[in-house]
XYZ file of C-alpha atoms in Angstrom:
429
model
C 2.302 22.017 -18.020
C -1.133 20.506 -18.272
C -4.126 21.162 -20.474
C -7.645 21.230 -19.018
C -10.037 18.569 -20.339
C -12.003 21.191 -22.301
C -8.940 21.765 -24.467
C -8.556 18.198 -25.683
C -8.690 19.505 -29.243
C -5.516 21.487 -28.538
C -3.767 18.328 -27.429
C -4.761 16.689 -30.727
C -3.575 19.757 -32.681
C -0.178 19.702 -30.979
C 0.172 15.957 -31.603
C -0.562 16.557 -35.299
C 1.901 19.436 -35.615
C 4.587 17.474 -33.810
C 4.078 14.440 -36.060
C 4.117 16.499 -39.253
C 7.363 18.247 -38.332
C 9.034 15.025 -37.177
C 7.975 13.115 -40.307
C 9.169 15.984 -42.458
C 12.542 15.921 -40.728
C 12.868 12.163 -41.247
C 11.987 12.584 -44.924
C 14.601 15.305 -45.404
C 17.224 13.124 -43.727
C 16.308 10.090 -45.836
C 16.636 12.198 -48.996
C 20.025 13.520 -47.887
C 18.758 17.091 -47.594
C 19.844 17.487 -43.984
C 22.753 16.130 -41.973
C 22.924 14.374 -38.631
C 23.698 16.215 -35.427
C 24.696 14.414 -32.223
C 23.362 11.089 -33.421
C 20.020 12.152 -34.922
C 18.710 14.151 -37.917
C 19.399 17.874 -37.626
C 16.528 20.342 -37.963
C 17.642 22.453 -40.963
C 15.773 25.685 -40.225
C 16.172 28.395 -37.601
C 12.448 28.353 -36.714
C 9.789 25.768 -35.851
C 6.112 25.881 -34.948
C 6.095 27.045 -31.333
C 3.558 24.789 -29.680
C 4.403 26.334 -26.305
C 2.925 29.628 -27.544
C -0.251 27.886 -28.643
C -0.641 26.357 -25.186
C -0.257 29.693 -23.428
C -2.628 31.567 -25.761
C -5.673 29.404 -26.511
C -7.188 32.167 -28.683
C -4.048 32.087 -30.842
C -4.339 28.290 -30.996
C -7.929 28.567 -32.283
C -6.869 31.063 -34.960
C -3.995 28.799 -35.957
C -6.322 25.789 -36.171
C -8.786 27.673 -38.384
C -5.899 28.845 -40.584
C -4.749 25.261 -41.039
C -8.302 24.121 -41.756
C -8.660 26.819 -44.436
C -5.363 25.809 -46.049
C -6.361 22.127 -46.109
C -9.807 22.985 -47.511
C -8.278 25.184 -50.220
C -5.822 22.430 -51.175
C -8.630 19.864 -51.429
C -10.636 22.257 -53.607
C -7.629 22.758 -55.870
C -7.098 19.017 -56.313
C -10.788 18.453 -57.037
C -10.778 21.332 -59.527
C -7.947 19.732 -61.456
C -9.952 16.516 -61.772
C -13.478 17.960 -62.159
C -13.607 20.544 -64.907
C -17.332 21.251 -64.704
C -17.115 22.434 -61.099
C -13.670 23.956 -61.415
C -14.876 27.562 -61.102
C -16.982 26.830 -57.997
C -14.278 24.792 -56.342
C -11.588 27.389 -56.938
C -13.935 30.072 -55.665
C -14.732 28.116 -52.513
C -11.061 27.549 -51.811
C -10.231 31.217 -52.362
C -13.113 32.303 -50.112
C -11.833 30.005 -47.306
C -8.404 31.625 -47.558
C -9.892 35.126 -47.474
C -12.102 34.644 -44.422
C -9.596 32.565 -42.432
C -7.732 34.277 -39.605
C -4.058 34.753 -40.350
C -2.168 35.246 -37.071
C 1.251 36.836 -37.367
C 3.998 34.238 -37.946
C 5.987 35.841 -35.117
C 3.311 34.541 -32.714
C 3.380 30.886 -33.729
C 6.972 30.461 -34.920
C 9.791 30.021 -32.432
C 13.559 29.855 -32.610
C 14.879 26.380 -33.397
C 18.279 24.674 -33.191
C 19.565 21.583 -35.017
C 18.662 19.345 -32.039
C 15.174 20.779 -31.430
C 13.504 17.463 -32.240
C 16.008 15.230 -30.448
C 14.837 13.213 -27.453
C 16.891 11.983 -24.527
C 18.457 8.548 -25.100
C 18.848 7.937 -21.355
C 15.256 6.844 -20.724
C 15.022 8.888 -17.486
C 16.382 6.052 -15.367
C 17.442 6.120 -11.725
C 21.017 5.412 -12.861
C 20.977 8.329 -15.318
C 19.581 10.675 -12.667
C 22.324 9.636 -10.231
C 24.954 10.187 -12.927
C 23.435 13.567 -13.714
C 23.664 14.573 -10.058
C 27.423 14.077 -10.178
C 27.689 16.075 -13.417
C 25.542 18.856 -11.958
C 27.604 19.011 -8.749
C 30.851 19.296 -10.706
C 29.768 21.769 -13.386
C 26.505 23.565 -12.573
C 26.135 24.011 -8.835
C 28.429 27.063 -8.661
C 25.867 29.163 -10.536
C 22.551 27.313 -10.235
C 22.997 26.337 -6.584
C 22.716 23.029 -4.768
C 18.920 23.356 -4.611
C 18.491 24.647 -8.182
C 17.154 28.011 -7.014
C 19.828 29.922 -8.978
C 21.634 31.122 -5.888
C 25.024 29.475 -6.243
C 28.195 31.142 -4.956
C 29.012 32.581 -8.397
C 25.461 33.684 -9.238
C 25.956 37.241 -7.973
C 28.989 37.733 -10.241
C 26.991 37.012 -13.398
C 25.482 39.705 -15.560
C 22.147 37.848 -15.518
C 20.985 35.925 -12.463
C 20.442 32.200 -13.191
C 16.765 31.233 -13.348
C 15.238 29.104 -10.593
C 14.218 25.523 -11.257
C 11.373 25.781 -8.745
C 9.119 26.834 -11.599
C 7.910 25.601 -14.960
C 11.210 26.677 -16.553
C 12.117 23.233 -17.874
C 8.713 22.873 -19.551
C 9.276 25.988 -21.648
C 11.867 24.381 -23.884
C 12.067 21.094 -25.741
C 14.590 18.554 -24.478
C 16.711 18.892 -27.604
C 16.902 22.667 -27.189
C 17.948 22.380 -23.548
C 20.630 19.942 -24.668
C 21.861 22.384 -27.312
C 22.026 25.331 -24.879
C 23.983 23.336 -22.296
C 26.359 22.181 -25.020
C 26.918 25.545 -26.720
C 25.792 28.060 -24.130
C 23.363 30.961 -24.311
C 23.766 34.601 -25.232
C 21.749 37.760 -25.730
C 22.431 41.111 -27.381
C 24.927 42.044 -24.670
C 26.910 38.821 -24.802
C 27.172 35.408 -23.161
C 24.612 34.643 -20.431
C 25.639 31.005 -19.897
C 28.855 29.276 -20.964
C 28.760 26.173 -23.114
C 30.203 22.810 -22.133
C 31.186 21.468 -25.560
C 34.473 19.601 -25.190
C 34.051 19.376 -21.405
C 30.990 17.149 -21.164
C 29.919 14.265 -23.373
C 26.464 14.047 -24.906
C 25.559 11.316 -22.421
C 26.642 13.458 -19.461
C 24.543 16.398 -20.657
C 21.427 14.266 -21.134
C 21.960 12.790 -17.672
C 22.345 16.261 -16.168
C 19.020 17.241 -17.760
C 17.413 14.146 -16.201
C 18.722 15.209 -12.798
C 17.523 18.774 -13.327
C 13.950 17.481 -13.657
C 14.255 15.798 -10.269
C 15.932 18.906 -8.848
C 13.048 20.990 -10.189
C 10.595 18.762 -8.335
C 12.672 19.017 -5.146
C 12.925 22.806 -5.410
C 9.193 23.040 -6.086
C 8.422 20.980 -2.979
C 10.635 23.239 -0.869
C 9.151 26.421 -2.322
C 5.460 25.596 -2.579
C 4.849 21.998 -1.584
C 4.203 20.731 -5.112
C 5.985 19.768 -8.303
C 6.146 22.673 -10.781
C 5.724 20.394 -13.815
C 4.523 16.807 -14.307
C 7.238 14.316 -13.431
C 7.631 10.845 -14.933
C 8.200 7.822 -12.732
C 11.952 7.084 -13.071
C 12.716 3.784 -14.776
C 14.486 1.038 -12.838
C 14.759 -2.738 -12.520
C 12.215 -4.454 -10.270
C 12.552 -7.817 -8.519
C 9.327 -9.505 -7.368
C 9.846 -12.566 -5.179
C 11.502 -15.394 -7.103
C 10.395 -14.096 -10.510
C 12.987 -12.811 -13.009
C 13.879 -9.143 -12.766
C 11.788 -6.818 -14.934
C 11.888 -3.220 -16.037
C 9.344 -0.988 -14.326
C 8.405 0.287 -17.779
C 6.848 -3.127 -18.496
C 3.824 -2.058 -16.456
C 3.412 1.276 -18.233
C 0.093 1.611 -19.984
C -1.425 -1.259 -17.988
C -0.937 -0.753 -14.275
C -0.861 1.978 -11.666
C 2.177 1.878 -9.383
C 2.431 2.670 -5.671
C 5.955 3.322 -4.406
C 6.584 2.874 -0.669
C 9.794 3.659 1.234
C 10.230 0.957 3.896
C 12.583 0.218 6.762
C 12.468 -1.766 10.006
C 9.951 0.674 11.505
C 7.856 0.883 8.329
C 7.218 -2.682 7.062
C 5.969 -3.456 3.562
C 2.231 -2.875 3.146
C -0.177 -5.568 2.022
C -0.723 -6.072 -1.687
C -3.560 -4.168 -3.297
C -5.001 -5.334 -6.649
C -5.572 -1.732 -7.723
C -1.864 -1.143 -8.320
C 1.587 -2.685 -8.299
C 3.343 -1.922 -5.019
C 7.063 -1.194 -5.375
C 9.254 -1.117 -2.256
C 12.226 1.222 -1.815
C 14.888 0.241 0.676
C 17.864 2.341 1.719
C 19.987 -0.786 2.114
C 19.060 -3.343 -0.573
C 20.610 -6.155 1.492
C 18.605 -5.367 4.623
C 15.879 -7.669 5.858
C 12.475 -6.105 6.475
C 10.565 -7.626 9.340
C 7.015 -6.977 10.498
C 5.756 -8.755 13.607
C 2.424 -8.682 15.442
C 1.328 -10.423 18.590
C -0.144 -13.820 17.716
C -2.372 -13.611 20.742
C -4.415 -10.683 19.412
C -8.167 -11.066 19.079
C -9.852 -11.724 15.732
C -10.630 -8.014 15.337
C -6.873 -7.364 15.105
C -5.635 -9.706 12.311
C -2.557 -11.744 13.080
C 0.482 -10.698 11.037
C 3.141 -13.258 10.356
C 6.842 -12.512 10.084
C 7.871 -11.024 6.735
C 11.320 -11.349 5.266
C 12.277 -9.924 1.851
C 15.894 -10.283 0.865
C 17.884 -9.042 -2.084
C 17.770 -12.410 -3.846
C 13.957 -12.391 -3.757
C 13.613 -15.188 -1.189
C 10.422 -14.782 0.832
C 9.293 -16.383 4.054
C 5.671 -17.182 4.798
C 3.943 -13.821 4.664
C 0.309 -14.679 4.215
C -2.566 -13.806 6.491
C -6.019 -15.224 6.009
C -7.653 -11.841 6.242
C -5.278 -9.468 4.454
C -3.380 -11.614 1.963
C 0.302 -11.191 1.096
C 2.775 -8.481 1.882
C 4.151 -6.600 -1.124
C 7.493 -8.010 -2.252
C 8.448 -6.123 -5.435
C 11.706 -4.326 -4.645
C 13.529 -1.574 -6.556
C 16.862 -3.097 -7.540
C 18.824 0.173 -7.667
C 20.927 1.500 -4.769
C 20.384 5.086 -5.981
C 16.573 4.859 -5.912
C 16.288 5.878 -2.246
C 18.185 9.144 -2.793
C 16.400 9.957 -6.055
C 12.936 9.508 -4.556
C 13.943 11.478 -1.464
C 14.696 14.431 -3.739
C 11.391 14.006 -5.548
C 9.625 14.109 -2.166
C 11.641 17.137 -1.065
C 12.874 15.255 2.033
C 16.284 14.247 3.378
C 17.034 10.553 2.811
C 17.054 9.933 6.560
C 13.388 10.986 6.822
C 12.067 9.203 3.736
C 10.846 5.933 5.295
C 7.056 5.765 5.324
C 6.622 8.058 2.315
C 4.353 6.855 -0.500
C 3.842 7.921 -4.106
C 1.237 7.005 -6.726
C 1.925 6.831 -10.458
C -0.819 6.542 -13.068
C -0.982 3.993 -15.863
C 0.781 6.371 -18.249
C 3.857 6.490 -16.022
C 3.362 9.944 -14.446
C 3.944 10.457 -10.745
C 0.690 11.962 -9.559
C 0.326 11.872 -5.776
C 2.470 11.971 -2.672
C 1.725 11.011 0.933
C 4.679 12.241 3.032
C 5.956 10.251 5.995
C 4.450 11.192 9.333
C 1.034 12.059 7.965
C -2.159 10.049 8.024
C -1.502 8.376 4.696
C -3.736 9.478 1.860
C -6.038 11.346 4.232
C -3.349 14.024 4.094
C -2.070 13.233 0.624
C -3.397 14.420 -2.714
C -2.687 14.943 -6.370
C 0.516 16.834 -7.079
C -0.240 17.170 -10.779
C -3.801 18.086 -11.746
C -5.756 20.331 -14.102
C -8.793 20.707 -11.871
C -9.499 21.808 -8.330
C -12.916 20.184 -7.977
C -13.097 17.107 -5.719
C -13.765 13.788 -7.436
C -17.415 12.839 -7.719
C -18.739 9.756 -5.969
C -19.621 6.980 -8.385
C -22.781 6.204 -6.447
C -23.955 9.778 -6.501
C -23.161 10.368 -2.839
C -21.411 13.260 -1.215
C -17.854 13.517 -2.596
C -16.176 15.006 0.503
C -17.772 12.253 2.599
C -16.493 9.610 0.171
C -13.021 11.141 0.356
C -13.053 10.926 4.152
C -14.307 7.350 4.077
C -11.701 6.087 1.602
C -9.158 8.777 0.623
C -7.002 6.351 -1.378
C -9.918 5.311 -3.589
C -10.871 8.949 -4.046
C -7.298 9.821 -5.044
C -7.156 6.947 -7.554
C -10.509 7.987 -9.035
C -9.379 11.582 -9.422
C -6.104 10.419 -10.948
C -7.944 8.380 -13.592
C -10.499 11.098 -14.314
C -7.858 13.805 -14.693
C -5.064 12.423 -16.909
C -1.888 14.390 -17.552
C -1.916 16.343 -20.778
C 1.637 17.568 -20.739
C 3.320 19.797 -23.273
C 7.051 20.436 -23.057
C 8.491 22.925 -25.479
C 5.332 22.623 -27.539
C 5.730 18.862 -27.856
C 3.215 16.484 -26.308
C 4.653 13.879 -23.918
């Protein structure tokens, strides 16, 4: 889920709460006061601060913030009173007054159920390989109830006492990763009994984390099929990238510094020209295929001459420079599974993916999608946003007119002006 810009203070509050709880857990583990669980320190209590409740109820978040402020103020007054005898009475009085006038929301509103792995994070890194592995795990163990499309309509769904929830919603953002992991491992139950069986002893930790990675992609695919958008912000999957003759690099190397455009190419959809505003990453269904783009050399000057382009798996590149447009993009995703994974993210069959484009922001979030067969970014737009207002023109001109004149620039500007403020299970990502 995303937070509107006016609630930036809430983002800071959640960051603080998350850090305090995580540091406290590390301290308990270092002191030997809590054990390890599945490779990381185990949360020792049955409750935690439920940041997801604070996000949903901003009024509750304000009360909680004022309560914390009063507690901190009272503690400071107490410490000063111990060191400053002359003002001890006034300081103690001020601290007591802050505690009296502070709002005290019911603990049941801001505390949530916790499990030993509540603060665990996925060790897989959300890679294309992990997502592909998770698809196999999901198909073998989950599809019977949750369905091939994640809508909760599998062949065994009707036999269950409680219908499986759909993934075409913000379901996965309601729980922390570590809690989802725990529930897949040990199952779920309510007052009437088991609502979901556990997979302890049947699946390894790695397989469960991979299945959760795939479920995020499946959620995006189900959301596209149901409403034409992703139900929650989706990270750009990590993979190895080969650019020309340069050594292979991880896509994560550009995170924090560079936007990324992902383009699905084939013989009918050649690589686009490089654009300094982002790194262009090419997806190819067959990594060994040669991509060729040819234009008639006898065209007039108004139609720039395109030279033959060849990009092979080993990074070798033929002359692909034009005087007017520069070089063709040559950074290629070095993962055979990437084509299928991105087809699911786009909500399209792999056979229809060529020509589709995505945009990811500098923080590594997939933000925009231009499906194949449309007029590029003139028909594309942000898939993850907190605002509905069109981006303003930097020169003070008419924004809709600017969007029509250069829709890609308008999309990039809106992407930068509206960053993702994502909270999953009350934890900021």
